[in-house]
XYZ file of C-alpha atoms in Angstrom:
781
model
C 176.176 122.308 60.422
C 173.501 121.794 57.781
C 173.792 123.694 54.542
C 171.304 126.474 53.836
C 168.585 126.180 51.198
C 168.983 122.389 50.989
C 166.058 120.179 51.984
C 166.506 118.175 55.143
C 166.167 114.837 53.383
C 169.188 115.701 51.175
C 171.427 117.236 53.820
C 174.635 115.640 55.126
C 176.222 116.471 58.499
C 179.660 115.671 59.934
C 179.743 114.360 63.507
C 182.317 112.744 65.757
C 181.833 109.289 67.189
C 182.776 108.110 70.669
C 186.436 107.745 69.629
C 186.553 111.289 68.265
C 186.604 110.193 64.664
C 184.655 112.322 62.202
C 182.091 110.765 59.917
C 179.467 112.018 57.455
C 175.846 111.164 58.211
C 172.500 112.000 56.676
C 170.617 114.696 58.502
C 167.844 112.168 59.187
C 169.775 109.307 60.787
C 168.956 107.096 63.807
C 172.338 107.859 65.413
C 171.404 111.520 65.706
C 168.433 110.744 67.954
C 168.710 111.799 71.586
C 168.230 109.113 74.233
C 165.141 110.244 76.095
C 162.230 108.213 77.432
C 158.759 109.648 76.941
C 156.217 108.230 79.414
C 152.748 107.349 78.084
C 149.652 109.282 79.074
C 147.270 107.729 81.614
C 143.908 109.429 82.176
C 142.477 110.240 85.575
C 140.120 107.497 86.879
C 136.374 108.073 86.817
C 136.147 108.245 90.628
C 139.547 109.642 91.615
C 140.979 109.948 95.068
C 143.687 112.444 96.122
C 146.388 109.824 95.458
C 145.158 109.328 91.894
C 145.172 113.063 91.326
C 148.744 113.323 92.650
C 149.903 110.505 90.357
C 148.237 112.176 87.372
C 149.908 115.507 88.163
C 153.353 113.925 88.411
C 153.001 111.985 85.156
C 151.587 115.039 83.397
C 154.527 117.123 84.558
C 156.990 114.603 83.046
C 155.160 114.529 79.708
C 154.900 118.308 79.607
C 158.631 118.778 80.218
C 159.533 116.261 77.500
C 157.229 117.874 74.932
C 158.530 121.355 75.698
C 162.088 120.036 75.221
C 161.036 118.440 71.902
C 159.429 121.627 70.589
C 162.568 123.604 71.423
C 164.828 121.368 69.264
C 166.061 122.660 65.883
C 164.447 121.434 62.678
C 166.804 118.509 61.941
C 166.977 117.285 65.544
C 163.200 117.512 65.907
C 162.580 115.287 62.887
C 165.238 112.779 63.959
C 163.499 112.460 67.316
C 160.047 112.203 65.761
C 160.991 109.607 63.149
C 163.245 107.318 65.189
C 162.028 107.634 68.803
C 159.284 105.051 69.360
C 158.637 106.158 72.940
C 157.597 109.588 71.621
C 155.075 108.022 69.241
C 153.708 105.837 72.041
C 153.282 108.907 74.236
C 151.422 110.853 71.555
C 149.256 107.874 70.577
C 148.319 107.230 74.221
C 147.162 110.836 74.608
C 145.121 110.735 71.393
C 143.418 107.503 72.457
C 142.799 108.175 76.154
C 142.496 111.956 76.449
C 139.034 112.940 77.768
C 136.553 114.371 75.295
C 134.227 117.254 76.035
C 131.417 115.077 77.417
C 133.845 113.223 79.689
C 135.212 116.449 81.129
C 131.716 117.776 81.813
C 130.822 114.783 84.014
C 134.248 114.389 85.702
C 135.016 115.854 89.142
C 136.980 119.078 88.994
C 140.400 119.585 90.572
C 141.969 122.968 89.781
C 145.498 121.573 89.532
C 144.367 118.644 87.384
C 142.444 120.943 85.025
C 145.465 123.224 84.624
C 147.794 120.304 83.895
C 145.324 118.829 81.420
C 145.078 122.175 79.637
C 148.872 122.486 79.370
C 149.218 118.929 78.066
C 146.477 119.555 75.517
C 148.274 122.651 74.259
C 151.688 120.949 74.021
C 150.345 117.864 72.199
C 148.528 120.012 69.663
C 151.641 122.076 68.922
C 153.636 118.862 68.484
C 151.223 117.469 65.904
C 151.037 120.866 64.224
C 154.815 120.917 63.751
C 154.801 117.278 62.587
C 152.351 118.127 59.800
C 154.418 121.057 58.460
C 157.053 120.261 55.864
C 158.357 123.819 55.555
C 159.060 125.915 58.623
C 161.185 128.560 56.917
C 163.242 129.145 53.788
C 166.188 127.284 55.339
C 164.287 124.567 57.247
C 162.086 122.462 54.966
C 161.635 118.954 53.566
C 160.920 117.960 49.976
C 157.144 117.411 49.648
C 157.535 113.932 48.159
C 159.998 112.900 50.881
C 157.764 114.457 53.538
C 154.825 112.312 52.387
C 156.958 109.170 52.475
C 158.216 109.973 55.979
C 154.707 110.400 57.315
C 153.314 107.304 55.619
C 156.166 104.845 56.091
C 156.774 105.712 59.763
C 153.049 105.765 60.661
C 153.293 109.285 62.037
C 149.714 109.867 60.871
C 146.872 107.570 59.883
C 143.153 108.049 59.265
C 141.949 106.968 62.756
C 144.530 109.235 64.382
C 143.414 112.187 62.267
C 139.794 111.524 63.277
C 140.776 111.560 66.938
C 142.713 114.793 66.417
C 139.590 116.395 64.947
C 137.377 115.421 67.874
C 140.041 116.470 70.410
C 141.165 119.795 68.949
C 138.303 120.698 66.596
C 136.670 123.163 68.989
C 138.319 126.514 68.348
C 141.020 125.166 66.036
C 139.061 124.061 62.975
C 141.066 126.187 60.528
C 144.442 124.969 61.740
C 143.285 121.365 61.721
C 141.873 121.766 58.215
C 145.211 123.071 56.954
C 147.068 120.262 58.744
C 144.962 117.418 57.372
C 144.657 118.952 53.913
C 148.463 119.296 53.703
C 148.907 115.675 54.783
C 146.487 114.383 52.113
C 148.032 116.611 49.434
C 151.602 115.539 50.128
C 150.664 111.852 50.470
C 147.685 110.816 48.286
C 147.930 107.273 49.646
C 145.881 108.445 52.606
C 142.871 108.694 50.269
C 143.186 104.964 49.653
C 143.360 104.386 53.414
C 140.264 106.534 53.875
C 138.437 104.471 51.264
C 139.353 101.337 53.237
C 138.245 102.943 56.506
C 134.616 103.588 55.481
C 133.632 99.854 55.484
C 135.118 99.615 58.980
C 132.878 102.468 60.163
C 129.890 100.715 58.607
C 130.846 97.611 60.588
C 130.731 99.757 63.728
C 127.112 100.647 62.976
C 126.308 97.000 62.281
C 127.879 96.001 65.591
C 125.666 98.418 67.513
C 122.597 97.125 65.679
C 123.560 93.551 66.486
C 124.175 94.320 70.157
C 120.720 95.899 70.405
C 119.102 92.798 68.914
C 117.805 94.666 65.865
C 118.026 94.226 62.119
C 118.824 97.201 59.913
C 118.755 97.859 56.167
C 122.185 97.240 54.719
C 124.763 94.516 54.910
C 123.413 92.800 58.010
C 119.834 92.835 56.789
C 120.756 90.667 53.799
C 122.262 87.939 55.999
C 120.075 85.111 57.329
C 119.253 85.103 61.018
C 121.234 82.741 63.198
C 119.560 79.790 64.908
C 120.019 81.353 68.332
C 119.010 84.814 67.129
C 115.760 84.759 69.113
C 117.771 84.357 72.353
C 119.767 87.539 71.759
C 119.441 90.245 74.377
C 117.749 93.538 73.534
C 118.412 97.048 74.789
C 115.807 96.572 77.523
C 116.847 93.103 78.705
C 120.642 93.503 78.595
C 122.624 94.372 81.693
C 123.053 97.983 82.712
C 126.791 97.844 82.064
C 126.312 96.626 78.497
C 123.657 99.266 77.880
C 125.935 102.044 79.136
C 128.778 100.725 76.956
C 126.571 100.823 73.845
C 125.496 104.419 74.496
C 129.111 105.488 75.138
C 130.276 103.642 72.021
C 127.599 105.320 69.884
C 128.380 108.750 71.325
C 132.121 108.405 70.663
C 131.650 107.064 67.120
C 129.131 109.742 66.063
C 131.177 112.584 67.598
C 134.409 111.444 65.972
C 132.858 110.994 62.531
C 131.123 114.381 62.584
C 134.245 116.177 63.781
C 136.336 114.656 60.979
C 133.861 115.493 58.205
C 133.309 119.048 59.479
C 137.061 119.742 59.637
C 137.911 117.949 56.369
C 134.867 118.184 54.041
C 136.797 116.648 51.136
C 136.253 113.250 52.788
C 132.480 113.535 52.247
C 132.847 112.369 48.645
C 134.516 109.139 49.779
C 131.816 108.408 52.363
C 129.095 109.256 49.852
C 130.510 106.865 47.262
C 130.045 103.966 49.724
C 126.345 104.750 50.272
C 127.046 105.832 53.824
C 124.078 108.217 53.958
C 121.481 105.499 53.322
C 123.049 103.251 55.936
C 123.158 106.087 58.447
C 119.464 106.959 58.019
C 118.320 103.351 58.417
C 120.613 102.962 61.440
C 119.137 106.103 63.023
C 115.571 104.989 62.344
C 116.023 101.593 64.028
C 118.524 102.201 66.847
C 117.656 105.649 68.250
C 113.981 104.930 69.109
C 114.966 101.560 70.579
C 117.622 103.098 72.837
C 115.278 105.892 73.925
C 112.549 103.399 74.751
C 115.003 101.245 76.710
C 116.349 104.268 78.557
C 112.808 105.201 79.574
C 111.843 101.717 80.734
C 115.047 100.796 82.558
C 115.376 101.451 86.283
C 118.598 103.242 87.217
C 119.693 103.287 90.818
C 121.754 106.397 90.134
C 119.655 109.227 88.680
C 122.748 111.103 87.531
C 123.728 108.101 85.387
C 120.344 108.188 83.673
C 120.686 111.905 82.964
C 124.187 111.331 81.588
C 122.859 108.627 79.265
C 120.087 110.970 78.040
C 122.666 113.654 77.375
C 124.979 111.344 75.451
C 122.153 109.841 73.433
C 120.906 113.298 72.446
C 124.458 114.310 71.575
C 124.722 111.239 69.346
C 121.419 112.057 67.636
C 122.539 115.606 66.952
C 125.877 114.495 65.552
C 124.319 111.879 63.255
C 121.858 114.435 61.869
C 124.651 116.952 61.294
C 126.746 114.242 59.609
C 123.893 113.495 57.202
C 123.568 117.217 56.483
C 127.311 117.509 55.786
C 127.180 114.604 53.337
C 124.189 116.056 51.485
C 125.601 119.574 51.418
C 129.131 118.807 50.240
C 128.281 115.868 47.939
C 125.114 117.197 46.255
C 124.094 120.762 47.073
C 127.437 122.565 47.017
C 128.381 121.448 43.450
C 125.033 122.850 42.270
C 125.583 126.197 43.986
C 129.138 126.389 42.619
C 127.887 125.879 39.049
C 129.169 122.407 38.213
C 128.727 121.131 34.679
C 126.338 118.278 35.542
C 124.139 120.258 37.923
C 121.054 118.339 36.837
C 122.575 115.031 37.961
C 123.441 116.446 41.392
C 119.923 117.877 41.733
C 118.410 114.532 40.809
C 120.561 112.790 43.410
C 119.626 115.314 46.105
C 115.908 114.920 45.431
C 116.323 111.154 45.402
C 117.875 111.239 48.872
C 115.123 113.503 50.198
C 112.498 111.177 48.736
C 114.139 108.164 50.399
C 113.867 109.977 53.732
C 110.057 109.773 53.528
C 110.164 106.123 54.587
C 112.394 106.943 57.592
C 109.799 108.959 59.499
C 111.664 109.506 62.759
C 114.847 110.515 60.993
C 112.971 112.809 58.600
C 111.185 114.703 61.395
C 114.390 115.215 63.397
C 116.363 116.215 60.314
C 113.676 118.587 59.037
C 113.445 120.196 62.481
C 117.184 120.862 62.539
C 117.782 121.499 58.816
C 114.471 122.337 57.065
C 114.177 120.516 53.760
C 112.070 123.358 52.361
C 115.107 125.667 52.567
C 117.269 123.274 50.548
C 114.505 122.840 47.981
C 114.193 126.616 47.707
C 117.945 126.927 47.055
C 117.650 124.186 44.468
C 114.825 125.985 42.674
C 116.800 129.228 42.606
C 119.867 127.501 41.171
C 117.863 125.435 38.654
C 114.686 127.273 37.560
C 113.756 124.450 35.164
C 113.484 121.836 37.927
C 110.326 119.730 38.027
C 107.885 121.587 40.278
C 105.598 118.566 40.528
C 108.340 116.523 42.146
C 109.327 119.230 44.601
C 105.685 119.773 45.553
C 105.275 116.043 46.101
C 108.368 116.020 48.304
C 107.234 118.937 50.467
C 103.725 117.487 50.831
C 105.310 114.183 51.820
C 107.329 115.889 54.546
C 104.181 117.490 55.981
C 102.399 114.138 55.824
C 105.202 112.479 57.796
C 104.914 115.137 60.508
C 101.183 114.462 60.723
C 101.598 110.674 60.735
C 103.997 110.644 63.696
C 101.764 112.943 65.723
C 104.295 115.739 66.105
C 103.933 119.426 65.346
C 106.601 121.138 63.319
C 108.060 124.198 65.082
C 106.759 127.455 63.607
C 110.269 128.908 63.299
C 113.198 127.099 61.752
C 115.973 126.052 64.105
C 119.421 126.983 62.951
C 122.408 124.761 63.469
C 123.793 127.084 66.120
C 120.834 126.625 68.459
C 119.685 123.521 70.272
C 116.551 121.994 68.826
C 113.650 120.843 70.980
C 112.732 117.197 70.661
C 109.548 115.283 70.999
C 110.801 112.503 73.253
C 110.591 112.976 77.042
C 113.627 114.424 78.696
C 115.273 115.451 75.492
C 115.783 119.041 76.565
C 118.169 117.672 79.142
C 120.298 116.313 76.359
C 123.365 118.361 75.750
C 123.601 120.081 72.377
C 126.889 121.425 71.129
C 127.138 124.894 69.632
C 128.691 125.684 66.304
C 132.408 125.088 65.888
C 134.199 128.342 66.648
C 137.067 129.074 64.359
C 140.561 129.684 65.690
C 142.060 133.163 65.905
C 145.744 133.554 65.324
C 146.656 129.938 66.074
C 145.063 129.974 69.537
C 144.580 126.443 70.870
C 141.239 125.747 72.527
C 141.638 123.658 75.672
C 140.117 120.218 75.919
C 137.551 121.326 78.456
C 136.321 124.281 76.449
C 133.824 122.005 74.740
C 132.045 121.417 78.033
C 131.129 125.069 78.486
C 129.223 125.038 75.205
C 127.823 121.621 75.918
C 125.532 122.544 78.824
C 122.062 123.709 77.728
C 120.691 127.118 78.483
C 118.517 127.621 81.505
C 114.949 126.656 80.651
C 112.519 129.506 80.344
C 108.841 129.594 81.132
C 106.474 129.137 78.220
C 104.265 131.986 77.116
C 101.711 130.299 74.937
C 99.563 128.758 77.636
C 96.759 131.291 77.540
C 97.134 132.291 73.904
C 97.107 128.811 72.352
C 95.264 126.332 74.631
C 95.777 122.707 73.652
C 92.969 120.261 73.047
C 91.983 117.516 75.452
C 93.670 114.812 73.368
C 96.924 116.767 73.169
C 96.828 117.399 76.916
C 96.438 113.682 77.614
C 99.346 112.969 75.286
C 101.571 115.463 77.120
C 100.689 114.004 80.522
C 101.316 110.418 79.407
C 104.594 111.489 77.782
C 105.867 112.916 81.076
C 104.609 109.981 83.133
C 106.564 107.578 80.923
C 109.743 109.189 82.214
C 108.543 110.174 85.709
C 105.876 107.633 86.708
C 105.812 108.643 90.394
C 104.227 112.041 89.687
C 100.481 112.558 89.868
C 98.395 113.782 86.972
C 97.114 116.793 88.916
C 100.631 117.969 89.641
C 101.651 117.499 86.006
C 98.625 119.447 84.784
C 99.550 122.342 87.073
C 103.140 122.293 85.761
C 101.998 122.178 82.142
C 99.665 125.128 82.697
C 102.448 127.116 84.355
C 105.011 126.464 81.614
C 102.781 126.979 78.594
C 102.018 123.265 77.974
C 105.656 122.592 77.045
C 106.434 119.079 78.283
C 110.158 119.435 77.647
C 110.488 122.497 79.870
C 108.421 120.775 82.573
C 110.643 117.667 82.563
C 113.799 119.744 82.610
C 112.659 121.888 85.541
C 111.434 118.884 87.560
C 114.675 116.945 87.176
C 116.850 119.968 87.886
C 114.697 121.157 90.808
C 113.940 124.586 89.355
C 110.166 124.677 89.554
C 108.236 127.864 90.248
C 107.552 128.570 93.969
C 103.787 128.009 93.610
C 104.473 124.569 92.060
C 107.174 123.558 94.522
C 104.702 123.611 97.439
C 102.221 121.242 95.735
C 101.986 117.541 96.446
C 103.810 115.753 93.635
C 101.449 112.770 93.878
C 98.343 114.969 93.570
C 95.677 113.253 91.434
C 93.755 114.928 88.668
C 90.560 115.519 90.697
C 92.299 117.502 93.427
C 93.964 119.614 90.780
C 90.625 120.509 89.289
C 88.964 121.347 92.613
C 91.954 123.087 94.164
C 91.875 126.842 94.271
C 95.483 127.187 95.350
C 97.039 126.004 92.132
C 96.780 129.216 90.194
C 94.959 131.932 92.117
C 96.185 134.606 89.750
C 94.699 132.987 86.633
C 90.966 132.630 85.935
C 89.525 129.250 85.096
C 89.272 128.768 81.359
C 85.828 128.386 79.877
C 85.089 125.124 78.134
C 85.438 125.400 74.399
C 82.319 124.590 72.340
C 82.185 121.141 70.867
C 83.452 120.862 67.336
C 80.858 118.259 66.303
C 77.916 120.363 67.478
C 79.042 123.542 65.736
C 80.133 122.029 62.436
C 78.058 122.416 59.289
C 78.707 120.917 55.878
C 76.988 119.254 52.942
C 77.194 115.779 54.497
C 74.964 116.574 57.462
C 71.948 114.275 57.970
C 72.844 111.919 55.135
C 72.731 108.155 55.469
C 76.403 107.960 56.535
C 76.379 110.834 59.064
C 77.721 108.895 62.060
C 77.675 112.014 64.248
C 73.864 112.313 64.084
C 72.800 108.726 63.339
C 73.046 105.896 65.810
C 72.815 103.172 63.185
C 74.413 103.122 59.740
C 73.879 100.480 57.067
C 77.338 98.907 57.104
C 76.525 96.710 54.112
C 76.909 99.795 51.922
C 80.323 100.606 53.406
C 83.390 98.832 52.133
C 87.101 99.483 52.222
C 88.547 99.161 48.748
C 86.952 96.894 46.149
C 84.254 94.489 47.215
C 85.030 90.794 47.069
C 83.936 89.100 43.868
C 83.908 92.310 41.864
C 86.322 93.234 39.120
C 87.224 96.638 37.831
C 86.140 95.852 34.259
C 82.712 94.674 35.406
C 82.260 97.861 37.395
C 83.220 100.039 34.436
C 81.119 98.081 31.950
C 78.008 98.275 34.122
C 75.782 100.790 32.274
C 72.604 100.036 34.192
C 72.197 103.631 35.334
C 72.442 104.822 31.723
C 69.740 102.365 30.674
C 67.439 103.610 33.410
C 67.915 107.200 32.308
C 67.340 106.245 28.628
C 63.941 104.785 29.469
C 63.076 107.957 31.311
C 63.998 110.239 28.408
C 62.326 108.041 25.818
C 59.027 108.679 27.571
C 59.229 112.300 26.460
C 59.032 111.272 22.765
C 55.443 110.020 23.097
C 52.810 112.756 22.515
C 49.260 111.742 23.311
C 46.611 113.643 21.316
C 43.617 111.916 22.925
C 43.182 111.299 26.640
C 41.146 108.294 27.690
C 39.121 108.935 30.817
C 37.688 106.448 33.206
C 33.948 105.823 33.128
C 33.157 107.242 36.554
C 35.379 110.260 36.474
C 32.950 113.229 36.560
C 35.634 115.865 36.601
C 37.356 114.218 33.674
C 34.089 113.953 31.753
C 33.447 117.659 32.191
C 36.923 118.561 30.882
C 37.101 115.931 28.176
C 37.203 116.674 24.515
C 37.230 114.492 21.444
C 38.391 114.842 17.841
C 35.791 112.368 16.540
C 32.442 112.814 14.831
C 30.477 113.927 17.903
C 28.939 117.298 17.179
C 28.464 119.868 19.888
C 25.782 122.377 19.017
C 27.282 124.918 21.418
C 30.725 124.719 19.797
C 31.858 127.582 17.546
C 33.656 126.013 14.552
C 34.262 129.241 12.666
C 38.024 128.894 12.743
C 38.374 125.126 12.551
C 39.132 125.061 8.780
C 40.794 128.429 8.336
C 44.100 128.302 10.220
C 44.742 131.942 10.799
C 48.436 132.783 10.776
C 49.556 129.137 10.617
C 50.433 129.227 6.914
C 52.528 132.387 7.037
C 56.116 132.231 5.824
C 57.454 132.813 9.310
C 55.003 130.451 10.973
C 56.253 127.038 9.825
C 57.113 126.071 13.377
C 53.448 126.214 14.325
C 52.556 123.356 11.977
C 55.611 121.164 12.600
C 56.764 119.781 15.898
C 60.454 120.020 16.807
C 61.847 116.471 16.875
C 62.917 115.172 20.281
C 66.696 114.962 20.776
C 68.157 112.295 23.034
C 70.934 113.665 25.315
C 74.410 113.104 23.965
C 75.514 110.995 26.948
C 72.679 108.510 26.212
C 73.337 108.189 22.488
C 75.076 105.052 21.216
C 76.145 106.452 17.862
C 79.805 106.532 16.967
C 81.248 109.880 17.981
C 83.814 109.804 15.190
C 81.189 109.368 12.493
C 79.074 112.166 13.951
C 82.082 114.456 14.043
C 82.809 113.752 10.355
C 79.179 114.349 9.436
C 79.171 117.628 11.355
C 82.297 118.761 9.526
C 80.792 117.851 6.147
C 77.616 119.719 7.008
C 79.612 122.771 8.036
C 81.551 122.661 4.739
C 78.323 122.391 2.738
C 76.793 125.259 4.671
C 79.847 127.403 4.040
C 79.858 126.570 0.322
C 76.156 127.380 0.006
C 76.621 130.734 1.747
C 79.700 131.630 -0.312
C 79.408 134.698 -2.438
C 78.763 133.705 -6.040
C 80.954 136.500 -7.340
C 83.937 135.285 -5.325
C 85.968 132.991 -7.573
C 88.431 131.761 -4.910
C 87.965 132.031 -1.158
C 90.483 133.804 1.046
C 93.313 131.295 1.884
C 93.795 132.850 5.317
C 90.129 132.225 6.078
C 90.428 128.627 4.910
C 93.506 128.056 7.069
C 91.725 129.561 10.070
C 88.746 127.266 9.544
C 90.998 124.217 9.150
C 92.853 125.131 12.310
C 89.600 125.539 14.207
C 88.402 122.130 13.004
C 91.744 120.549 13.944
C 91.652 122.106 17.409
C 88.081 120.904 17.957
C 89.004 117.390 16.877
C 92.034 117.326 19.178
C 89.907 118.579 22.034
C 87.359 115.805 21.462
C 90.130 113.172 21.396
C 91.819 114.582 24.496
C 95.047 115.590 22.723
C 96.890 118.430 24.424
C 97.660 121.338 22.073
C 101.279 122.071 21.329
C 102.940 124.646 23.499
C 103.437 127.920 21.604
C 107.010 128.672 20.705
C 108.752 131.651 22.227
C 111.830 131.656 20.015
C 111.223 135.172 18.683
C 111.045 136.726 22.146
C 110.946 140.404 22.904
C 112.685 143.267 21.205
C 116.382 143.762 21.705
C 117.247 145.515 24.948
C 114.060 144.542 26.800
C 115.346 141.252 28.208
C 114.119 137.724 27.471
C 111.957 135.385 29.529
C 112.951 131.916 30.691
C 110.657 130.291 28.092
C 112.416 132.182 25.288
C 115.806 131.117 26.593
C 114.781 127.437 26.848
C 113.139 127.398 23.371
C 116.168 128.986 21.728
C 118.481 126.487 23.401
C 116.233 123.617 22.266
C 116.187 124.925 18.700
C 119.975 125.341 18.653
C 120.494 121.786 19.956
C 118.044 120.131 17.546
C 118.420 122.185 14.366
C 120.802 119.659 12.795
C 118.451 116.659 12.883
C 116.958 117.063 9.414
C 116.759 119.123 6.213
C 120.175 120.202 4.882
C 121.794 121.030 8.204
C 123.501 117.640 8.494
C 125.299 117.649 5.145
C 128.770 118.293 6.518
C 128.522 115.510 9.099
C 127.317 113.025 6.522
C 130.045 114.065 4.112
C 132.675 113.555 6.812
C 131.215 110.160 7.530
C 131.336 109.110 3.860
C 134.865 110.399 3.545
C 135.975 108.417 6.626
C 134.472 105.262 5.082
C 136.389 105.803 1.845
C 133.337 106.569 -0.278
C 134.557 110.002 -1.384
C 138.142 110.383 -2.558
C 139.901 113.093 -0.620
């Protein structure tokens, strides 16, 4: 019997051989293994018959009995069987590789006995792996941590692909237990981190393989390689066979689900993926592959409608998982260190904003990601954690996100969609796509069955829209909705689709979902599905309970702005001079020539110079009678009727306050038309101001007030800086408020800046310089 309080890897046991002779063996020895054959797991076929179900039940019963026997063994016997029995490892590996995932169970035919057996096998396999990942079961039964790590690594009991499969198989409902399992494995054997680092390039090769199979080119490793000579003959997602297309969608669904499950259960792996630039590769992959597969799925003709629906569901599941994977990488690699108060928070914030800015070029990915995880929320958290962040950059980012929504022709949902609710998509049929709920945590070690994922996988029943009468759509948006539905269901008439859109609040996704699932309203179910648009308009049986909507007034007729009736008003003019319209710079013109062209200033100068000429004598034409009657002359002609009493005596003109009557105010050319040097004028103005101040100075005042002189110098300096366009220095807030009243953010930042920079000059750096001289041997110590 093994000794108490001694680790299993150091224990020695005494056993008898076949001849009855006693011998001492290590507790972990191949001879202590029991001879038992574990049969491998074989999944149920896709289209099973009763014989296949019976074979599956019999094989499952054998595996279940063997695993229950294994779990009942004592600690030393269990580890001997696990380490040295290869048939046991083959059995467990076969289940991990071939066990059905949640999406497979949802589409498989149901047999009550098969489902019960599958549930029992799922439970037993999980408990086996749980015990294999525990190095200490009790105070008496344990293994040295270092030896435990070597046992796992050297005997290939766990590896990174197997742990990923465990996460996707048992992650639903058992996330906490799986997190503890995988975290313990990585802690006891750090070599798995090196294996994980080697696994990331393999996952990137998986993405490149999908891109290559679809006949696309993506940013990353494959984009840098030259195209092969026969590259133009490669099949695309539309032209490939249906079997190859289905395999690609299944491959993408399995890869995205497995990767997301692993990162959500073990977030510490996000740093490794992030270091390989996985996020950038994932966004470019999403931008190129997802629209191509959706377009191919819409254009391809499937003989089996259920197969097409299954492909839509798996493609939507893949989209959701890729978006959630990107969110996990951003959250754990950039945002979480900022919220936890890391030392280099500014570097993490810069990296997060850089990633968000790079999303602006990936328009499809950005819209889907922002719909599921609003970028504005992350930016708001960032601003709360770092108040000194550049507001100009964040504003540019948010405006860019809104511009991307407008450029793709989609409307952002008014309410944010949380990760626990399925998000509506813009592509046709996307509400049919299954969206998983949030991962539910385990309670007391309860194991969630393999099929439990399917119950959360099915979407909620679609509900009728309520915004049809409140928010009517425009004619262009209505045409877009109809064409969107007809791309997926081309056999339906436009009149029937208009009636469905009106009934369900102009929500194309709800209409598609209800048509494919056969859950239309009774008044729509009786209509002809090939009904054209004209019959829909003239029919009175479509919606007898709703009045016909009045036509909205035209926007062009009711608009009014400052550009009405000008030469470029295309809404009111039939012909516009297109020679005066150009996009960008005209050909043959340069920017310097355009800026140096002062012709308009010259024209205005001539106009203002005309005001300088004052004509004292008006010359009239010979035959102008009216002008002759009103004419006057300053010559020698004497008019006997003229009263010249006051011609010599200028009454009031020579008074002290009447100088302006004898002198004319000189004409001043506008400043914008003057060619004088502004700098010289400014200096002259300053000199004149100084002379005026000196002349007005009190004679009894020996010295002027220094404060007044400083104020005048400051005013002149501010005026000069304003003329030169120099921004004034920001006032310092180092003093702050009184003690006990709290300090503002500006005071805090200025004090920190002063503290950091106070040793740059003056006498504050004497000690550092003395230490430097002493280290060079200049000062004897």
